[in-house]
Coordinates of C-alpha atoms in Angstrom, one line a residue:
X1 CA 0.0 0.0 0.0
X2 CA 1.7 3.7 -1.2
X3 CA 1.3 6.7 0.9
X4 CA -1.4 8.0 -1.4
X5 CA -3.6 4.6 -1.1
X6 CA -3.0 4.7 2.8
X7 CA -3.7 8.3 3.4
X8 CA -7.2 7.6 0.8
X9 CA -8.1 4.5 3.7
X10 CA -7.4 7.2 6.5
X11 CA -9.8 10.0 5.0
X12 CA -12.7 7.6 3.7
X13 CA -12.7 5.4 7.2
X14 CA -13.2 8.5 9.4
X15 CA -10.7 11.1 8.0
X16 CA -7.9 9.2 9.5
X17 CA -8.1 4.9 9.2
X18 CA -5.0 2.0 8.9
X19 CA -5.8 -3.6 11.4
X20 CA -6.2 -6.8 13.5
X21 CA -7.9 -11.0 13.8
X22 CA -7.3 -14.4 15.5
X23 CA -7.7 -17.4 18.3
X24 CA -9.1 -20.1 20.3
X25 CA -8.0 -22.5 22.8
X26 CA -5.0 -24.5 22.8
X27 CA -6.4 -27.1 25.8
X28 CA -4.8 -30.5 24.9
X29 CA -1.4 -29.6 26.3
X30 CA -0.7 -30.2 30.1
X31 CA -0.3 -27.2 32.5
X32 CA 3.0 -26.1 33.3
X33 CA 4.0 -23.7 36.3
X34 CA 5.1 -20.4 34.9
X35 CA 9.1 -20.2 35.3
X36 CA 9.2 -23.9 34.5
X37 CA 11.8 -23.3 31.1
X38 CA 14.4 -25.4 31.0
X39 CA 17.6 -23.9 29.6
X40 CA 17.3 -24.7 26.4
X41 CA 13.9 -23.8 25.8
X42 CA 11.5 -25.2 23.3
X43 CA 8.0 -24.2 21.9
X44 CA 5.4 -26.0 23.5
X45 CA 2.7 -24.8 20.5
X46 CA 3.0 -26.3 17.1
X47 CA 2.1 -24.9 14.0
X48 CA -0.5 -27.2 13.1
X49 CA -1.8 -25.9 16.7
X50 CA -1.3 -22.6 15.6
X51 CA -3.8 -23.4 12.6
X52 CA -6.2 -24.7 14.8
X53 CA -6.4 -21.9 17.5
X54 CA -6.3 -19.1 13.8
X55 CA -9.4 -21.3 12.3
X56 CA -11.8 -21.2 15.3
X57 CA -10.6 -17.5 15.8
X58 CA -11.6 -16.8 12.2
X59 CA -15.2 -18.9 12.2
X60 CA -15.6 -17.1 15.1
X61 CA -15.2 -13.4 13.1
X62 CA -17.1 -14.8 9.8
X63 CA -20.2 -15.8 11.8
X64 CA -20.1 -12.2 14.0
X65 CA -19.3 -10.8 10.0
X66 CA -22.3 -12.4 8.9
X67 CA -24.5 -11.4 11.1
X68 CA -23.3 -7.7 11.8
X69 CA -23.3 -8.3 15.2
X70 CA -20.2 -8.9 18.1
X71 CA -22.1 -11.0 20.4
X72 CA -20.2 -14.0 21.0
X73 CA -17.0 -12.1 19.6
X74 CA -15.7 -12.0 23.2
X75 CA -15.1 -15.7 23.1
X76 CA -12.3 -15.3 20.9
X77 CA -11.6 -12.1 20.7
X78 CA -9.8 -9.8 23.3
X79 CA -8.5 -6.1 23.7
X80 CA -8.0 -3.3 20.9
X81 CA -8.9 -6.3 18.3
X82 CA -12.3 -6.2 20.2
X83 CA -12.7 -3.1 20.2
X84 CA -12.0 -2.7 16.4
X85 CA -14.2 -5.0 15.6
X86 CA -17.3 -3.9 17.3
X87 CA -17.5 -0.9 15.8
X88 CA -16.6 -2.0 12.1
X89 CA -19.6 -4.4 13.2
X90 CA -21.4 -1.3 14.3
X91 CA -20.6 1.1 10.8
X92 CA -21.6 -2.6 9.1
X93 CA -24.9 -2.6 10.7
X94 CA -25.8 1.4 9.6
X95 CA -24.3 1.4 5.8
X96 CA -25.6 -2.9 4.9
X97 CA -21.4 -3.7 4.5
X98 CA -18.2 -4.4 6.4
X99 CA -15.7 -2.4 5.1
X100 CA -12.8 -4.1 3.2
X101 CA -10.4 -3.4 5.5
X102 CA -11.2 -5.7 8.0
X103 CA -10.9 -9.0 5.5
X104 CA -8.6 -11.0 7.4
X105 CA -6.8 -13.9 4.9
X106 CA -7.2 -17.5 6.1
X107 CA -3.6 -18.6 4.8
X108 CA -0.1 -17.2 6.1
X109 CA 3.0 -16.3 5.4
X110 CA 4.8 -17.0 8.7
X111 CA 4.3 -17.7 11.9
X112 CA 6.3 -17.0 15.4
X113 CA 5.6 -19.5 18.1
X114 CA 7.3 -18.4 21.0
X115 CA 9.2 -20.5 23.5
X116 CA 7.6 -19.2 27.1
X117 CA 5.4 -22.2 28.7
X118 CA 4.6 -20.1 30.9
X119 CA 1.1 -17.5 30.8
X120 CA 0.1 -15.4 29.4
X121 CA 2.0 -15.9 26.2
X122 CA 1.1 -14.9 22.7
X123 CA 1.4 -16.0 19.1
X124 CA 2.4 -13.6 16.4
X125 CA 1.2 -14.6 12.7
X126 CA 1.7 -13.1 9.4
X127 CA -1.1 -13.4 6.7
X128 CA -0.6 -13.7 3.0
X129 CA -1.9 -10.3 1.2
X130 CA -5.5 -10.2 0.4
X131 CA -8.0 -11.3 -2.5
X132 CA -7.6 -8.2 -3.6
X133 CA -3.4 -7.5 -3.0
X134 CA -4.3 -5.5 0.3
X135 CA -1.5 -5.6 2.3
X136 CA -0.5 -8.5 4.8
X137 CA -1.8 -8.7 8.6
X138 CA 0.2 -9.1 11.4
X139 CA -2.2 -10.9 13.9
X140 CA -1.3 -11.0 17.6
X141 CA -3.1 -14.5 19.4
X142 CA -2.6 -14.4 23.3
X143 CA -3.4 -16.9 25.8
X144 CA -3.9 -15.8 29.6
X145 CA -4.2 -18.8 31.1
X146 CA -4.0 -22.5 30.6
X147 CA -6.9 -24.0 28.5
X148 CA -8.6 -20.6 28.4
X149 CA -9.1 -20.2 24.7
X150 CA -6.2 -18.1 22.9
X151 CA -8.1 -14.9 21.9
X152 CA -7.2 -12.8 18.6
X153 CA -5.5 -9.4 20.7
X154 CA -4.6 -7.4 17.8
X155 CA -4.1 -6.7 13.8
X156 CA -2.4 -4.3 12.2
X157 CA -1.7 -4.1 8.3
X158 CA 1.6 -4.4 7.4
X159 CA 2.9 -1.2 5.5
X160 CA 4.0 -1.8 1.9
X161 CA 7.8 -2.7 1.9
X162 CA 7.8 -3.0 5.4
X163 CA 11.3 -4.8 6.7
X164 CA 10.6 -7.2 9.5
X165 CA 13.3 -9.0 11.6
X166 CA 13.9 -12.5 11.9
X167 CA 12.3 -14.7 13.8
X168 CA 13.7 -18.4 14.5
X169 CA 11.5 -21.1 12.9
X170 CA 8.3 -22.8 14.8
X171 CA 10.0 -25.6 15.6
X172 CA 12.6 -23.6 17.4
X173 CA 10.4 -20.9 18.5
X174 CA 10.8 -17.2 19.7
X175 CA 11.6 -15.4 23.1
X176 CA 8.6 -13.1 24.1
X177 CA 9.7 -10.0 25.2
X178 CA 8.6 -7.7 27.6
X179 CA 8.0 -3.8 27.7
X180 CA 10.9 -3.5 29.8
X181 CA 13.5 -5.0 27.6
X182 CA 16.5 -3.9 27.7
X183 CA 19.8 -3.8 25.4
X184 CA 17.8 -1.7 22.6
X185 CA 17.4 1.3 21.6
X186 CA 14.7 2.2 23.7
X187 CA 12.6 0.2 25.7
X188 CA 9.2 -0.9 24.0
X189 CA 7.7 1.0 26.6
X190 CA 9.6 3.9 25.6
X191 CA 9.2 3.4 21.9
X192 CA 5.2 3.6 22.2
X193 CA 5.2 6.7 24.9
X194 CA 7.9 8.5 23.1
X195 CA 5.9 7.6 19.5
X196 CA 2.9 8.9 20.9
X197 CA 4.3 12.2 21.8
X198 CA 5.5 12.4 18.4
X199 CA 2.3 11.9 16.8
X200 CA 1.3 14.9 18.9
X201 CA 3.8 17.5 18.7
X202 CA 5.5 16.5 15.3
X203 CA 8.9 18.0 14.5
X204 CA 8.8 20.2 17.7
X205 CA 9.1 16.9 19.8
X206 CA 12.0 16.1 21.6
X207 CA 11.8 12.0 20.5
X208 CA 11.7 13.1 16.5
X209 CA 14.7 11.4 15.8
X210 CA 14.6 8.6 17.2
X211 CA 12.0 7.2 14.8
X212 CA 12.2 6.8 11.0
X213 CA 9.8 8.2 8.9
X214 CA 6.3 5.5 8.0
X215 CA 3.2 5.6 6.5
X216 CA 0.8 6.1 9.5
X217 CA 2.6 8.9 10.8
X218 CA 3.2 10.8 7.2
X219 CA -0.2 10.2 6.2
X220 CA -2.0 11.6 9.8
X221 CA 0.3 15.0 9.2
X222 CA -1.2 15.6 5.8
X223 CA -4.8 14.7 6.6
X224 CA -4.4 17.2 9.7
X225 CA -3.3 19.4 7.7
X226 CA -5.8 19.3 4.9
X227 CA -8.5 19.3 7.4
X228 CA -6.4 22.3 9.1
X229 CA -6.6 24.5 6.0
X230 CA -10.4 23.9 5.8
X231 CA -10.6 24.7 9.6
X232 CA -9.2 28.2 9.5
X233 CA -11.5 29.4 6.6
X234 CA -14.1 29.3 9.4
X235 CA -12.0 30.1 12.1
X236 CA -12.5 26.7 13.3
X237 CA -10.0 24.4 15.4
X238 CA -8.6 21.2 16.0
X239 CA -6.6 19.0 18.7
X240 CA -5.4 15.2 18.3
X241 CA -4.5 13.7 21.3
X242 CA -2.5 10.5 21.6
X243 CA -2.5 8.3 24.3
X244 CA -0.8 4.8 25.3
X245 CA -2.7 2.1 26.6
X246 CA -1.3 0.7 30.0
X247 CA -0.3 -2.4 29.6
X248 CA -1.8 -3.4 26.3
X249 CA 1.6 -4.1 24.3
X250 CA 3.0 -7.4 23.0
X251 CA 6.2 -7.8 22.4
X252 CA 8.7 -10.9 20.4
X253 CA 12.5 -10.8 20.7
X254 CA 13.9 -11.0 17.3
X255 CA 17.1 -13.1 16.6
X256 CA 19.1 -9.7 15.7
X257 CA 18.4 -8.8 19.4
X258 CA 15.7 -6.6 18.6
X259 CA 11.9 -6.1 19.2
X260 CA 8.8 -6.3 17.1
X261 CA 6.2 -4.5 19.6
X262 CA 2.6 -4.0 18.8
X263 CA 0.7 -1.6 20.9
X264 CA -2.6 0.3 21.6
X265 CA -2.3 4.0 21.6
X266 CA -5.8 5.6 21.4
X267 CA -6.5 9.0 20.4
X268 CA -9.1 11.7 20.8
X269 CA -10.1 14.1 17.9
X270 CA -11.9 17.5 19.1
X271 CA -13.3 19.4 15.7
X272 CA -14.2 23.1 16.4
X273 CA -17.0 24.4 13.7
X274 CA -16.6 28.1 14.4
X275 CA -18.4 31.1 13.4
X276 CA -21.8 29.8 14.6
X277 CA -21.6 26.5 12.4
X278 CA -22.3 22.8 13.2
X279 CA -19.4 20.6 13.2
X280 CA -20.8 17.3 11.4
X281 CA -19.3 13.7 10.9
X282 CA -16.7 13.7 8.3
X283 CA -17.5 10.5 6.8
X284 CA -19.5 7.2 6.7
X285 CA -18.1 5.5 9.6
X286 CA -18.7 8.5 11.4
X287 CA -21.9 8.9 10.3
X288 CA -22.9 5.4 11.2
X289 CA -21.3 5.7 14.7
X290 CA -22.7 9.3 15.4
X291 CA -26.3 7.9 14.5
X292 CA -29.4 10.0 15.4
X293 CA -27.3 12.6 17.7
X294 CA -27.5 16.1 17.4
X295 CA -24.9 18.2 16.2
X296 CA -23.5 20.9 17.9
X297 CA -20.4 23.4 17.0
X298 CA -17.9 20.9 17.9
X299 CA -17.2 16.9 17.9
X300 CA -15.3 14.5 19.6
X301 CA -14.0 11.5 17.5
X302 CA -12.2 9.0 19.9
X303 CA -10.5 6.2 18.0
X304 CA -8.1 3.0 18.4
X305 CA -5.0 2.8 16.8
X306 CA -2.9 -0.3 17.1
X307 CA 0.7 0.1 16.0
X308 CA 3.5 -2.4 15.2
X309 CA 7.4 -1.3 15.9
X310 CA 10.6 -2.8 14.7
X311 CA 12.4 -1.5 17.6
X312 CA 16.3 -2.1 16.8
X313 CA 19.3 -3.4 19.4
X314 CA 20.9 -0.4 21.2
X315 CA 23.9 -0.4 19.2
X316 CA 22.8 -1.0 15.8
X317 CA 22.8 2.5 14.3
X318 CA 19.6 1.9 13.3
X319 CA 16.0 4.2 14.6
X320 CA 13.1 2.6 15.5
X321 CA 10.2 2.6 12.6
X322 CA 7.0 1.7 12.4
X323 CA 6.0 -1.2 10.2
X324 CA 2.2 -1.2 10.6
X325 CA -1.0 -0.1 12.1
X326 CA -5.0 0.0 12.0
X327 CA -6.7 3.2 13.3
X328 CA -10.3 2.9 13.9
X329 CA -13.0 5.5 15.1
X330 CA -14.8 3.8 18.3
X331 CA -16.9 6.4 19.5
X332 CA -18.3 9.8 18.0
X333 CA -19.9 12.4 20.1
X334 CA -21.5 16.6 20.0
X335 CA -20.0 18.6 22.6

């Protein structure tokens, strides 16, 4: 997907748009005590498991697809995925279709089964592109306890040309990580506050340079600014905030010593009408979500963005970029 396709997906979902799909249980394996690793660790999930837990995650999406509706969905799905879902389910329900974006391919292109017998744990699987050459999905499946169903977490479309670390293969399995790490360039914690204040302040923040230029980013600064121009025709305002979710980040060590984090920053838009004017939904999604209310001179869009990091070892000379995301409107309200 190129920056002008993206940045179209951003405006038309809810002027500002880029994913997330996936689990079910993994029961048949006998509990082990968390910190029970032996030194050379080994997965205890298989890929033909993997398949397993991703197919009754994705009957579970096509049936709540089908029917417009998330009941059930909280079976096997969990956190921003949930959250996602429900209100493309919701904007489904108002315009008769689920929007393309939310296609989640049954096939993939890799998957990293990580080594941790311990809970929770989480799988982190890579979709082939779609039907129609959309990009891939990274899907996040986490398990908190033993046979509780693995629950699809999070998606987030790949960016086009996207570079990925390495990952050991299945058999061999991946380290989790943790938003602590240490011995990168930042922490993942770090990477998703420090991101976030980015997003708000731009070049005047203090954490510019530590990241590399990507779509999601790019394409929010020109939409903001196009809606910016419109804006102070009217003398109208507007103010993004970005905000990280505690604790809702997974995180897979990579066998270059860095970390492929995925986390849930949510964000608050606050549109200002001026001069005595109605500020109105500014597209379809918001449409559906702001239903029957009454406008007033300004809105409140809040949305959910999940983002994806390569977040590089400390000593690598390289800045941590992001390689994905999925930005969603949730909630749209009159002030």
């Amino acid at each position: 997907m190129n920056g002008k396709k993206l940045l179209r997906t951003l405006t038309a979902a809810a002027l500002a748009a880029t994913t997330l799909i996936g689990a079910a249980a993994c029961g048949d394996q006998a509990p082990q005590p968390q910190g029970s690793q032996s030194s050379v660790q080994t997965p205890d999930i298989t890929e033909a498991q993997e398949k397993k837990i991703r197919g009754a995650t994705l009957s579970a999406l096509d049936a709540a697809d089908k029917a417009k509706s998330p009941d059930g969905l909280g079976e096997r799905v969990t956190g921003p995925a949930l959250q996602v879902r429900t209100s493309e389910l919701a904007i489904a329900q108002a315009t008769g279709n689920l929007d393309p974006k939310a296609t989640i391919p049954k096939d993939i292109a890799q998957t990293i089964i990580p080594t941790q017998s311990g809970w929770p744990r989480s799988i982190f699987s890579i979709t082939t592109t779609t039907q129609d050459q959309q990009s891939k999905r990274l899907l996040v499946l986490t398990q908190q306890s033993p046979r509780s169903n693995y629950k699809l977490w999070g998606v987030v479309r790949l960016f086009q040309g996207a570079k990925l670390p390495q990952f050991a293969i299945p058999s061999i399995g991946s380290s989790m990580g943790s938003a602590d790490d240490s011995g990168l360039l930042l922490s993942p914690k770090q990477t998703v506050d420090d991101y976030a204040d980015v997003l708000v302040k731009g070049q005047q923040s203090k954490y510019f340079n530590d990241f590399a230029s990507d779509y999601f980013r790019d394409d929010l600064t020109k939409l903001s600014q196009t809606v910016q121009q419109g804006m102070e025709r009217n003398h109208g305002t507007q103010i993004q905030t970005f905000t990280p979710v505690k604790d809702q980040i997974a995180v897979m060590r990579s066998t270059d010593g860095g970390d492929l984090v995925i986390a849930q920053i949510d964000s608050e838009w606050t549109r200002t009408a001026g001069e005595g004017r109605e500020s109105q939904p500014a597209s379809d999604a918001e449409r559906a979500l702001f239903g029957q209310g009454k406008a007033t001179g300004t809105m409140k869009v809040t949305y959910v963005n999940v983002v994806a990091f390569y977040v590089p070892p400390a000593k690598s000379g390289k800045k941590a970029v992001a390689v994905g995301a999925e930005r969603q409107p949730i909630k749209v309200e009159a002030l």
